[in-house]
Coordinates of C-alpha atoms and ligand atoms in Angstrom, one line a residue:
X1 CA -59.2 -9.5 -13.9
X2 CA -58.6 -7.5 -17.0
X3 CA -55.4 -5.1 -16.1
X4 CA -54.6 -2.0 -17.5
X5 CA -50.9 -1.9 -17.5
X6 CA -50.0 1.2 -16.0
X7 CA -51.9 -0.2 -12.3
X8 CA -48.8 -2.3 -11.7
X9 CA -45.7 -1.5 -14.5
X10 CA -41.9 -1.5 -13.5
X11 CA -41.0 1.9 -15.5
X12 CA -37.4 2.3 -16.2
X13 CA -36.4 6.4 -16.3
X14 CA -34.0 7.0 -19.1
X15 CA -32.2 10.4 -19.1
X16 CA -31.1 11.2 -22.3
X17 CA -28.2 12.9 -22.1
X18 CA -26.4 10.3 -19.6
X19 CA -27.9 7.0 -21.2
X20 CA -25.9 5.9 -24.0
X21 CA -23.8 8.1 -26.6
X22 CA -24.4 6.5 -30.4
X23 CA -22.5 9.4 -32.1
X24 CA -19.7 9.8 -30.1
X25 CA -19.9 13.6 -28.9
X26 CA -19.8 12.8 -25.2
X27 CA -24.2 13.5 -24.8
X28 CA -26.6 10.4 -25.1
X29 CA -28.8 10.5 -27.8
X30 CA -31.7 8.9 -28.8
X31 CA -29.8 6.0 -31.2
X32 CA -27.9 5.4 -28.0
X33 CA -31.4 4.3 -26.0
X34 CA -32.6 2.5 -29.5
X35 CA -29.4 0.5 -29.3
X36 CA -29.8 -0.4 -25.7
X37 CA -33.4 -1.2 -26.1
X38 CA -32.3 -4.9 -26.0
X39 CA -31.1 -4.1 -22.3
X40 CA -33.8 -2.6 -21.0
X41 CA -35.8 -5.7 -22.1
X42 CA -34.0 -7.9 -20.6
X43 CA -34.2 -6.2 -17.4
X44 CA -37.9 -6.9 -18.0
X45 CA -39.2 -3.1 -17.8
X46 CA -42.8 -2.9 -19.0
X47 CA -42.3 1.2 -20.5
X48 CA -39.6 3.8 -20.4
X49 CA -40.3 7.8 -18.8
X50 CA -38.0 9.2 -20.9
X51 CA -37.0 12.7 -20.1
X52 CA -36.7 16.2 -22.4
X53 CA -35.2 15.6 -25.9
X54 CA -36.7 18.4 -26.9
X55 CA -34.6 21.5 -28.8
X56 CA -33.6 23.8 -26.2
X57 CA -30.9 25.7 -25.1
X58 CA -29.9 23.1 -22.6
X59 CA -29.5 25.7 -19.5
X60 CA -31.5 23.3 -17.2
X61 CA -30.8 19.6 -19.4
X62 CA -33.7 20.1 -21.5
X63 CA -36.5 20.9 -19.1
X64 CA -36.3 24.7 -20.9
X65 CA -37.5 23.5 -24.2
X66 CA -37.5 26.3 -26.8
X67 CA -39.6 23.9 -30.0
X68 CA -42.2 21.2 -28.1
X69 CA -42.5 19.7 -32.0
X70 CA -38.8 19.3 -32.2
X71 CA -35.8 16.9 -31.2
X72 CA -32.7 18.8 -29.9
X73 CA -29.9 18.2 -32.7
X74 CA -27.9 16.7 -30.0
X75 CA -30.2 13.7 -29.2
X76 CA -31.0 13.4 -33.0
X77 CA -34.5 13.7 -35.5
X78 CA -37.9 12.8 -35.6
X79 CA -36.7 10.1 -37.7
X80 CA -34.7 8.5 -35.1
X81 CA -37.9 10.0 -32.8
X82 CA -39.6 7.5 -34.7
X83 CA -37.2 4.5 -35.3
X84 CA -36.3 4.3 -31.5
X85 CA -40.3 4.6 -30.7
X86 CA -40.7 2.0 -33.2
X87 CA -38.0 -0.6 -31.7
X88 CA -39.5 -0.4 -28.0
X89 CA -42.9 -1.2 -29.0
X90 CA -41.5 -4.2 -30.9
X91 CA -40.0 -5.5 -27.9
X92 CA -43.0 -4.5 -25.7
X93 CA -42.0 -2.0 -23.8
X94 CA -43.7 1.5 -23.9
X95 CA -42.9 4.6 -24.0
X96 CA -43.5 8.0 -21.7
X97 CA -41.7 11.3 -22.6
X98 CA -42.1 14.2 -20.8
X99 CA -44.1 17.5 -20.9
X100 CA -43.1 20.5 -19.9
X101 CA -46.4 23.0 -19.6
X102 CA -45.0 25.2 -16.6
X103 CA -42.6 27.1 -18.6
X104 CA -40.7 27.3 -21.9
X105 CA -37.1 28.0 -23.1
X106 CA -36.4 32.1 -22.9
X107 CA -35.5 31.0 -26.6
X108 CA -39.0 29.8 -28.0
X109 CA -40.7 32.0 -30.5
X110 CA -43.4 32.9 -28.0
X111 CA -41.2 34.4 -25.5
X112 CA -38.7 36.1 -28.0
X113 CA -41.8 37.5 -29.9
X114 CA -42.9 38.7 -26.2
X115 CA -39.4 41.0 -25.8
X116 CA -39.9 42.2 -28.9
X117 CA -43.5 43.1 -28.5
X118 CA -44.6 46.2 -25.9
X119 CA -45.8 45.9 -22.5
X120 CA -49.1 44.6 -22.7
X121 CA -49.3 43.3 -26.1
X122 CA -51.0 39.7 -26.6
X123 CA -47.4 38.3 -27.1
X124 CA -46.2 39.4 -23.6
X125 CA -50.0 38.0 -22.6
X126 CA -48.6 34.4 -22.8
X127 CA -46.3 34.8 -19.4
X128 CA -46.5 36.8 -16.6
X129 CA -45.3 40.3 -17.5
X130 CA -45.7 43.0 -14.8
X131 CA -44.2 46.4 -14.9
X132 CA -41.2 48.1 -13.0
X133 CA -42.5 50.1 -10.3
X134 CA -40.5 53.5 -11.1
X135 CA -40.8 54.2 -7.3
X136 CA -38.7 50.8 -6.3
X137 CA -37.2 49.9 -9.6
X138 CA -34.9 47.2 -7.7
X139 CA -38.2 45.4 -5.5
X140 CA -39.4 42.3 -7.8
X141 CA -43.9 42.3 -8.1
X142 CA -43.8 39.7 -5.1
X143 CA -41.5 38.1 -2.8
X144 CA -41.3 34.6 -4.5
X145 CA -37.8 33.0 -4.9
X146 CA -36.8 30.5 -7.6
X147 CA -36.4 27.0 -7.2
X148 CA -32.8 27.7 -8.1
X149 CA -31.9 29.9 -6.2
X150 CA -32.5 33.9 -6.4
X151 CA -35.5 35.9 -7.1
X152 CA -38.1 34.5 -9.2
X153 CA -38.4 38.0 -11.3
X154 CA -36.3 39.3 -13.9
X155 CA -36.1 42.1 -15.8
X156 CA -36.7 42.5 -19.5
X157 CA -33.6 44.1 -21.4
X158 CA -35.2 47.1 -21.5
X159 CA -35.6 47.8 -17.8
X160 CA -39.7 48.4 -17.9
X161 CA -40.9 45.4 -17.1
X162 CA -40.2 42.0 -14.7
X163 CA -41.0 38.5 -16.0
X164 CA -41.6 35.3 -14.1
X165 CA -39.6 32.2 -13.9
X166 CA -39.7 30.0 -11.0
X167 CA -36.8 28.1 -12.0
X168 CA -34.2 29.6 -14.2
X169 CA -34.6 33.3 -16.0
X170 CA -34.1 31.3 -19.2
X171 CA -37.5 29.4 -18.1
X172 CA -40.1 31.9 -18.1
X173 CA -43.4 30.5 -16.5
X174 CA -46.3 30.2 -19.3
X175 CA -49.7 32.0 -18.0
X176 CA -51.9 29.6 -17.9
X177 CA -54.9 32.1 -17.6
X178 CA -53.9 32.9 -21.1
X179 CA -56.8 30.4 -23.8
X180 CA -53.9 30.5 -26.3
X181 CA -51.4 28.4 -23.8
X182 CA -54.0 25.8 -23.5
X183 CA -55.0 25.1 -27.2
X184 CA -51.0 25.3 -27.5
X185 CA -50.5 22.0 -24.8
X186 CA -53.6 20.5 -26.6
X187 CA -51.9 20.7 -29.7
X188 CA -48.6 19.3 -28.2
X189 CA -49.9 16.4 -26.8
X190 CA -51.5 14.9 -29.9
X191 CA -48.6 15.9 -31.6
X192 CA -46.6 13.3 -29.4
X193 CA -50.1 11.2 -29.1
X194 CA -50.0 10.5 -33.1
X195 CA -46.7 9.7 -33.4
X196 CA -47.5 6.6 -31.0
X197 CA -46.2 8.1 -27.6
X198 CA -48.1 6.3 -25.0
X199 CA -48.2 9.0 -21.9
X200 CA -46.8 11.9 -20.9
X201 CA -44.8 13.0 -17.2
X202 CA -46.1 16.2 -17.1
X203 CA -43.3 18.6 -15.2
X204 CA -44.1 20.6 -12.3
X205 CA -47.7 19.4 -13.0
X206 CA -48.8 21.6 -9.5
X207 CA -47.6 24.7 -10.8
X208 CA -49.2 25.9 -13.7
X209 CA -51.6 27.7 -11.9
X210 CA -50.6 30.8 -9.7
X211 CA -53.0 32.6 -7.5
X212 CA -55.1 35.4 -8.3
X213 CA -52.7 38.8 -8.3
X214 CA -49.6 36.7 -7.3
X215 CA -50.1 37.5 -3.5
X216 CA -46.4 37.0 -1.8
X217 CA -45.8 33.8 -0.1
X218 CA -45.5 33.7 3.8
X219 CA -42.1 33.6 4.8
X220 CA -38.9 35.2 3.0
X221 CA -40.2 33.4 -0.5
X222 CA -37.6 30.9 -0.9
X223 CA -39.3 27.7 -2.4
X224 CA -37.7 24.2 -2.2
X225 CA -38.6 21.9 -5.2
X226 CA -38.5 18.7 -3.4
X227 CA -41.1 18.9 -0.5
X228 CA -42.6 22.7 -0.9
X229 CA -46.0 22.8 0.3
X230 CA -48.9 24.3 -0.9
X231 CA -47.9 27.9 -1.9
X232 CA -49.2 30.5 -4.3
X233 CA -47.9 28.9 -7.2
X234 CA -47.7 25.4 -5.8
X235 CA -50.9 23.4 -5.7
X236 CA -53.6 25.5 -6.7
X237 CA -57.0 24.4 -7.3
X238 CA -57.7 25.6 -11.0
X239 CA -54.6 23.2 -12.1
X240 CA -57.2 20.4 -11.6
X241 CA -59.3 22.1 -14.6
X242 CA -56.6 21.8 -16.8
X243 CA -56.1 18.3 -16.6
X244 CA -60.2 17.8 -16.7
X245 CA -59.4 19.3 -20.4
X246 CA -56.5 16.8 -21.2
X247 CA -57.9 14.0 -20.4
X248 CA -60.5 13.7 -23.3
X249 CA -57.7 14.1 -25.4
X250 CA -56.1 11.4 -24.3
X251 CA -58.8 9.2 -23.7
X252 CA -59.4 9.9 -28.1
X253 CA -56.4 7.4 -28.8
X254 CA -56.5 3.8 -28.4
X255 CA -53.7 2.0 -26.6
X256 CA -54.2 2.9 -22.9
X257 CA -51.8 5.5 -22.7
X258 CA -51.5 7.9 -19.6
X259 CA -50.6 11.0 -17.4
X260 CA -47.9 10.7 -15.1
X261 CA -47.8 13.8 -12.7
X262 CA -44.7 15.3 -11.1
X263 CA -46.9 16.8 -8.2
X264 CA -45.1 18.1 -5.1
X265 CA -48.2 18.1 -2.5
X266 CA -47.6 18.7 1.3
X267 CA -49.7 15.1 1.7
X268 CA -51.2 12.0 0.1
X269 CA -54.8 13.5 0.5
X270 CA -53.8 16.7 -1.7
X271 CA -52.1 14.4 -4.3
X272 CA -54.6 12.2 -4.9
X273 CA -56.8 15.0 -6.1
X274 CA -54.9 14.6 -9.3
X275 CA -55.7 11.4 -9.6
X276 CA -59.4 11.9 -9.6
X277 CA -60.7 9.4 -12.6
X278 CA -61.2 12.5 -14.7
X279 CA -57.9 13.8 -14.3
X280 CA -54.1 11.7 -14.2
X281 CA -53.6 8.1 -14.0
X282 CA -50.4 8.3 -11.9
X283 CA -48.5 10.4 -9.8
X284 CA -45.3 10.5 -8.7
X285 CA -44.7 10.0 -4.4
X286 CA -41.9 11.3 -3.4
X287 CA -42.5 10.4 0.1
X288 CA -40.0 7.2 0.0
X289 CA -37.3 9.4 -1.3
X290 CA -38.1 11.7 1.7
X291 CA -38.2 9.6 4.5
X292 CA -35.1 7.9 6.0
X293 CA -34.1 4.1 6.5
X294 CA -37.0 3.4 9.3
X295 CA -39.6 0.7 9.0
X296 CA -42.1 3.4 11.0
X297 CA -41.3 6.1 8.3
X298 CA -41.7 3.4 5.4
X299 CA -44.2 2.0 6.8
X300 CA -46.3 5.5 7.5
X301 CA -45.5 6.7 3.7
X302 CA -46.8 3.0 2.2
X303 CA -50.1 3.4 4.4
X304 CA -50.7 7.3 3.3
X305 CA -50.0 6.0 -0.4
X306 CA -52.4 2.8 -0.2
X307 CA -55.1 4.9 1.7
X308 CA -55.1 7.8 -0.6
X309 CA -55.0 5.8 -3.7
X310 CA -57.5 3.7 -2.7
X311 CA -60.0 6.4 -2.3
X312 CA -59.9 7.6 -6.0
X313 CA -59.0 4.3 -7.2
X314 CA -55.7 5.0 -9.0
X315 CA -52.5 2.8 -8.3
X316 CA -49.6 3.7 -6.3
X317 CA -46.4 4.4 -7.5
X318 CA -43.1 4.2 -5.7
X319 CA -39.7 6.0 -6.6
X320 CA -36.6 5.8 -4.8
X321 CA -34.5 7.9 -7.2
X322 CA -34.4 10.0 -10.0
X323 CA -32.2 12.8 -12.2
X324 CA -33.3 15.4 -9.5
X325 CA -32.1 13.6 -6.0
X326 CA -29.5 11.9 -4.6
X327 CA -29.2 8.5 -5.3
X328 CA -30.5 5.9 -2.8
X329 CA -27.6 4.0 -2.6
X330 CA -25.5 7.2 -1.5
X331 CA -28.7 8.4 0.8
X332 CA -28.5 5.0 2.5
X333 CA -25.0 6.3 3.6
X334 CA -22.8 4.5 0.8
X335 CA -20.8 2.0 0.5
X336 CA -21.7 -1.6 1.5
X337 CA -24.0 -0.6 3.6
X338 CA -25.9 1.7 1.7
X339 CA -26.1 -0.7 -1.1
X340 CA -27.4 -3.6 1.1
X341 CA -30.4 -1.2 2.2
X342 CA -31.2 0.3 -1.5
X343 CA -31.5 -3.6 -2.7
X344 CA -33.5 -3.9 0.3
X345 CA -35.6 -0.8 -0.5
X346 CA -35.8 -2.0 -4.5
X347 CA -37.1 -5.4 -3.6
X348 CA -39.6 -3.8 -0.9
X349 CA -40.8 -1.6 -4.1
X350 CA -41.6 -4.1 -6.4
X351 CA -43.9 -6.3 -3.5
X352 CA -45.6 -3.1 -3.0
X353 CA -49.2 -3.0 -5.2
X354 CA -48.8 0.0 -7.6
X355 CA -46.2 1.4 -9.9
X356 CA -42.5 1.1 -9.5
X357 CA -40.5 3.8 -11.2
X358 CA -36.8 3.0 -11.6
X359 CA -34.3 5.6 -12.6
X360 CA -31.5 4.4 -14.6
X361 CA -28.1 3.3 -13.0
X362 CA -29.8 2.1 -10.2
X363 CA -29.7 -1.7 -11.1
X364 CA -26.4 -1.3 -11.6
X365 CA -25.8 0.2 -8.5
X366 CA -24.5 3.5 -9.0
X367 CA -23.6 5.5 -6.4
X368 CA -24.1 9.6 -6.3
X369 CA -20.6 11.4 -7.4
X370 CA -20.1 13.6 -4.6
X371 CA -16.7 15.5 -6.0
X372 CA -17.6 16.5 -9.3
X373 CA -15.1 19.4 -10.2
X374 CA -17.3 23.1 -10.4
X375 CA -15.6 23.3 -13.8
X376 CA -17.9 20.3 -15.0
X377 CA -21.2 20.9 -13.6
X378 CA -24.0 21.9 -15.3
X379 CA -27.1 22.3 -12.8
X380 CA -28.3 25.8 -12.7
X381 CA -28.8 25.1 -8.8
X382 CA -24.8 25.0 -8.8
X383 CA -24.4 28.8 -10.1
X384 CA -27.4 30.4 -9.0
X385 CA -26.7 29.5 -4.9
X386 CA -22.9 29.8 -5.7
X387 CA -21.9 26.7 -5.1
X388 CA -23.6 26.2 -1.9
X389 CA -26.3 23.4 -2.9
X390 CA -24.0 21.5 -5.0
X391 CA -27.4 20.4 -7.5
X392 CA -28.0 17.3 -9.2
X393 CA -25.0 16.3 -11.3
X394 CA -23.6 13.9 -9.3
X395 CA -26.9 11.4 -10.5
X396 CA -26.9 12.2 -13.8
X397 CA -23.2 10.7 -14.4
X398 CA -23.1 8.8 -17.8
X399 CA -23.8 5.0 -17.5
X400 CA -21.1 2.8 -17.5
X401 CA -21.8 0.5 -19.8
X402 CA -18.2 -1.4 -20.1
X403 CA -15.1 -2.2 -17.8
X404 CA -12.9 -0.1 -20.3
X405 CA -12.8 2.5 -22.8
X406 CA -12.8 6.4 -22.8
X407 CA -16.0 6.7 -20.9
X408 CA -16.5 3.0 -19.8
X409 CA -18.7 2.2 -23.2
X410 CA -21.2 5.0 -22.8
X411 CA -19.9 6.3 -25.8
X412 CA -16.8 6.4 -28.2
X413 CA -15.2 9.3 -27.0
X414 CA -15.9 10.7 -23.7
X415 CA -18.6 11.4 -21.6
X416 CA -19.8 15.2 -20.7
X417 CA -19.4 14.7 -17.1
X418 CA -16.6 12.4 -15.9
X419 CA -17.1 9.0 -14.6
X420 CA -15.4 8.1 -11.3
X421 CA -12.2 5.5 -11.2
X422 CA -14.5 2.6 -9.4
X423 CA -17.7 2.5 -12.0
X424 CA -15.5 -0.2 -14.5
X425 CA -16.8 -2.7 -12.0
X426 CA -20.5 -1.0 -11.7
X427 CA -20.5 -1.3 -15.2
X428 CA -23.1 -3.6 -17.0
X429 CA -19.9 -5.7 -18.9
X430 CA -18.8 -6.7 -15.0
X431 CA -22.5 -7.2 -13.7
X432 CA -23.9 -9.0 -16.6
X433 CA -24.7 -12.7 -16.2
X434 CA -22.2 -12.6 -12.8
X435 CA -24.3 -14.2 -9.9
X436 CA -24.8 -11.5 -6.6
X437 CA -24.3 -8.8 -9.1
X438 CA -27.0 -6.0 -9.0
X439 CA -28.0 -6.0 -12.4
X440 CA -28.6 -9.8 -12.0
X441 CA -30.3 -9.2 -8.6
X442 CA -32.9 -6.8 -10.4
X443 CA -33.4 -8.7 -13.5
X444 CA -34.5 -11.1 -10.8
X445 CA -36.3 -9.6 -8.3
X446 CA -38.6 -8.1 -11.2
X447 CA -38.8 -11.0 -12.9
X448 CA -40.1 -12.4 -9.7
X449 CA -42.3 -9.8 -9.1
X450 CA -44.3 -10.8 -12.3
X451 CA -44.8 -13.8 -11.7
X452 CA -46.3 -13.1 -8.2
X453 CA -48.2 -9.9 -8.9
X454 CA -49.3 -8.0 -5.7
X455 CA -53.0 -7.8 -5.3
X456 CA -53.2 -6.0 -1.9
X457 CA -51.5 -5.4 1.0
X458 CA -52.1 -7.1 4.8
X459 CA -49.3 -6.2 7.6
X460 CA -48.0 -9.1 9.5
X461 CA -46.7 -9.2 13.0
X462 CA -43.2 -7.1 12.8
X463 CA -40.6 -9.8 13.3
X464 CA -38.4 -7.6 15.3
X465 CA -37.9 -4.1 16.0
X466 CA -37.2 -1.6 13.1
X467 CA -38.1 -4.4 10.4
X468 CA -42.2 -5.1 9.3
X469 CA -43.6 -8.0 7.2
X470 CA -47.0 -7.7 4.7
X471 CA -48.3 -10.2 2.7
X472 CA -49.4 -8.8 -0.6
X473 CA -51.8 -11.5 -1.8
X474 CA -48.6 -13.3 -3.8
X475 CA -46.0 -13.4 -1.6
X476 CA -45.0 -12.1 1.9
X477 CA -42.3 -10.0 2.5
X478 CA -39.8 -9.2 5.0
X479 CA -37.6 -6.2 5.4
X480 CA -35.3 -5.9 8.0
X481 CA -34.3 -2.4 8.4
X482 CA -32.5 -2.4 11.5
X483 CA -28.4 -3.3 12.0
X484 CA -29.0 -6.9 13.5
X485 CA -30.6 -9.9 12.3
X486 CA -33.5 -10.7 12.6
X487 CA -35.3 -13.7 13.0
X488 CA -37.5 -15.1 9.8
X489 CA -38.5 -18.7 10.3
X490 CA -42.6 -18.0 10.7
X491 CA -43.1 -16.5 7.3
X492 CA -42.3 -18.9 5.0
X493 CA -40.3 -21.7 4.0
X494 CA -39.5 -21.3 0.8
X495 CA -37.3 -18.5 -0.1
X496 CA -38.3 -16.6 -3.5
X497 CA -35.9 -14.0 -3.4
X498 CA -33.7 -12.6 -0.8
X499 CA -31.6 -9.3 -1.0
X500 CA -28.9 -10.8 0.9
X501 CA -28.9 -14.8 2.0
X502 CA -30.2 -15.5 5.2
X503 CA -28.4 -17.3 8.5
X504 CA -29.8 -19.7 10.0
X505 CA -33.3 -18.3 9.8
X506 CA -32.3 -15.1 10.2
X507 CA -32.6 -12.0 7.7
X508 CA -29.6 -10.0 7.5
X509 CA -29.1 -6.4 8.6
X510 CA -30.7 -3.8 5.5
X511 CA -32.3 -6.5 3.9
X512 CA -35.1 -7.9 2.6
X513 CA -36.6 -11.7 1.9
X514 CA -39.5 -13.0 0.0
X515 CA -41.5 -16.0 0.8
X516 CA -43.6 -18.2 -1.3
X517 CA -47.1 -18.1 0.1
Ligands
NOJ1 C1 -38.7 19.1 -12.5 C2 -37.6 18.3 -13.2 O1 -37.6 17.0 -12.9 C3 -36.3 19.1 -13.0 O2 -35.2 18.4 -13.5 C4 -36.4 20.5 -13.6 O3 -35.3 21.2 -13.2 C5 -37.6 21.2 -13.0 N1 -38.8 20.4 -13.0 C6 -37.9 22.4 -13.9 O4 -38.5 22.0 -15.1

């Protein structure tokens, strides 16, 4: 069967600022990730999401980009754009960088010629402008909350009029009813398209689109980005005619390149209406990184997924972690422990059919940094709940990349948030080539995995409570997900893989074995 590569790739998640630092001013850039390419090959990663390197005023890491044609002077030029684009296609891998459509900085042209243009001019026509109500000066045009924290509204200098931003005031939310915004995105795309990009993760791909005359949501407002279900700006059915315009233009270059969607739904059925053939290719389910170490709640989400996918015939994909949760080792409740079930989790991943997405750190495995000092953090979540979510710096923590040096090899001088005093031995210098490491465990496992490449997915009797077995048409596998061994003997007697050796027949606690079929 002729493949396309995107139905079954292992895509590594590089976060720019936290990858690798080339130039020594404490931020990765993007020579860091060109000089690491060698790294992510060996891994055996098939493309890289990378996320915003765009120029922006960095108030939410990027994801408020204030020039979509430009690189941010701290992750380089176009010319290193190019050169690291260049050296990952030499080595095979591809590459994904994300869009951000729902907003832009408060700094790019359009929105600064919108303050400086009057109420109801065509500038202010490209976001959601609506005026102060002299009658209740201090009550916002609805009752929606930001992501972050705090109303969703904000006044212009001036006083007269409120703006939108469902994330931070300095990301206003583009109006999508608005023809300009759309021949805008059309043009950013093939700006990225001819440069050789091959997709796109398109941010907050389910929010675009607000409802007619911004009703008020039900409830106090306040929105949640992980898990918010369908609301007035969430979800809404005209975002599907936007990505019916996209994908012709995609579909113009050669080279098989794709959509990714960051989609929040409140269920499989609504996200797989992104995935329609003339819409996405993938899209991002969160429900793994939802549900807890249980093989009923795995094994509901991997049903759902398969089902749903099925039915519009677009592959899964499967994420544990990324630069916006907690990571699954730390989820998994730390420690030993909670890196015996992640491995376990990772190698149940990549026997699953579909896409598995890996964010970066997590072959090493990283841990979430719990007690990063206020003083350090960056996440707008942080400031604008004072300090009661404590936001997603602690898994965006510079990669340690050796055992010593001022920020453990990431870069030549430090690192913009500190590492912690136990990453020299997470580091890829203390994992690399050592046997039972985790970098050498995924290398492995993924290696593995391409050489028995899932073509479906049949349940098997459960070989013990809170543990399930599937054969995927290449290999079975068992995960055991309970805290006693169980027993393993009838699946297989040659051991491909295993997460953690097994005894006597038996699979470990939080682990996971494959068996040649
Ligand atoms: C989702 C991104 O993953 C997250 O990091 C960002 O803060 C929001 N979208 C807003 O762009």
């Amino acid at each position: 069967m002729s493949q396309q590569w995107w139905r079954d790739a292992v895509i590594y998640q590089v976060y720019p600022r936290s990858f690798a630092d080339a130039n020594g001013d404490g931020m990765g850039d993007l020579e860091g990730i060109r000089s690491r390419i060698p790294y992510l090959s060996k891994l055996g990663v098939d493309a890289i999401w990378l996320s915003p390197f765009y120029a922006s005023p960095q108030n939410d890491a990027g994801y408020d980009v204030s020039d979509y044609r430009a690189i941010d002077p701290r992750f380089g030029d176009l010319d290193d754009f190019d050169r690291m684009l260049a050296d990952a296609h030499e080595a095979g891998i591809r590459l994904i960088v994300d869009l951000v459509p729902n907003h832009s900085s408060s700094e790019h042209v359009w929105f600064k010629a919108a303050l400086a243009s009057a109420p109801g001019s065509p500038e202010r026509e490209r976001y959601h402008f609506r005026d102060v109500d002299p009658a209740a000066p201090d009550t916002p045009p609805n009752n929606w909350q930001s992501v972050f924290g705090g109303a969703a509204w904000t006044k212009t200098p001036d006083g007269r009029q409120w703006y939108l931003h469902l994330f931070d005031p300095s990301q206003p939310d583009l109006n999508w009813d608005n023809p300009e915004v759309h021949e805008e995105f059309k043009s950013v795309l093939r700006f990225w398209l001819d440069r050789g990009v091959d997709g796109f993760r398109i941010d907050v791909a389910h929010g675009m689109v607000k409802a007619e005359g911004l009703p008020d949501t039900g409830g106090d407002g306040s929105i949640e980005m992980i898990g918010t279900t369908q609301a007035p700006f969430f979800d809404q059915d005209g975002v599907h005619d936007i990505y019916r315009t996209w994908r012709p233009v995609i579909e113009e270059y050669e080279g098989d390149r794709i959509f990714v969607a960051e989609a929040w739904t409140d269920s499989a059925e609504r996200r797989a209406l992104y995935l329609r053939p003339d819409e996405l290719h993938q899209a991002f389910n969160f429900d793994l990184v939802l549900a807890p170490f249980q093989s009923a709640d795995f094994r509901k989400a991997i049903d759902s997924e398969v089902a749903n996918n099925a039915g519009v015939g677009a592959p899964c994909t499967w994420v544990l972690s990324n630069h916006d949760v907690q990571r699954h080792v730390t989820r998994y409740g730390g420690g030993v422990q909670g890196l015996a079930r992640a491995k376990a989790a990772t190698q149940l991943l990549l026997s699953l059919p579909g896409v598995v997405y890996v964010y970066q750190g997590e072959e090493l495995g990283l841990n979430e940094v719990l007690d990063l000092p206020a003083e350090v953090r960056e996440d707008p979540t942080f400031f604008r709940t004072n300090g009661e979510q404590i936001g997603r710096d602690g898994c965006r923590v510079p990669l340690p990349w050796a055992k010593e040096g001022p920020s453990l090899g990431f870069g030549s001088n430090g690192s913009w948030l500190p590492q912690p005093g136990d990453w020299p031995a997470k580091s890829v210098e203390a994992e690399d080539g050592v046997g039972g490491s985790t970098l050498e465990f995924y290398r492995q496992a993924i290696a593995v995995r391409k050489a028995h490449r899932a073509t479906g997915l049949t349940w098997l009797e459960d070989p013990g409570d809170n543990a399930f077995a599937f054969d995927n048409g290449a290999l079975v596998s068992v995960v055991n997900f309970s805290d006693a061994p169980v027993p393993v003997t009838g699946y297989g007697t040659e051991v491909l893989l295993a997460s953690a050796p097994l005894v006597d027949g038996n699979l470990p606690a939080g682990s996971t074995v494959w068996f040649k079929k």
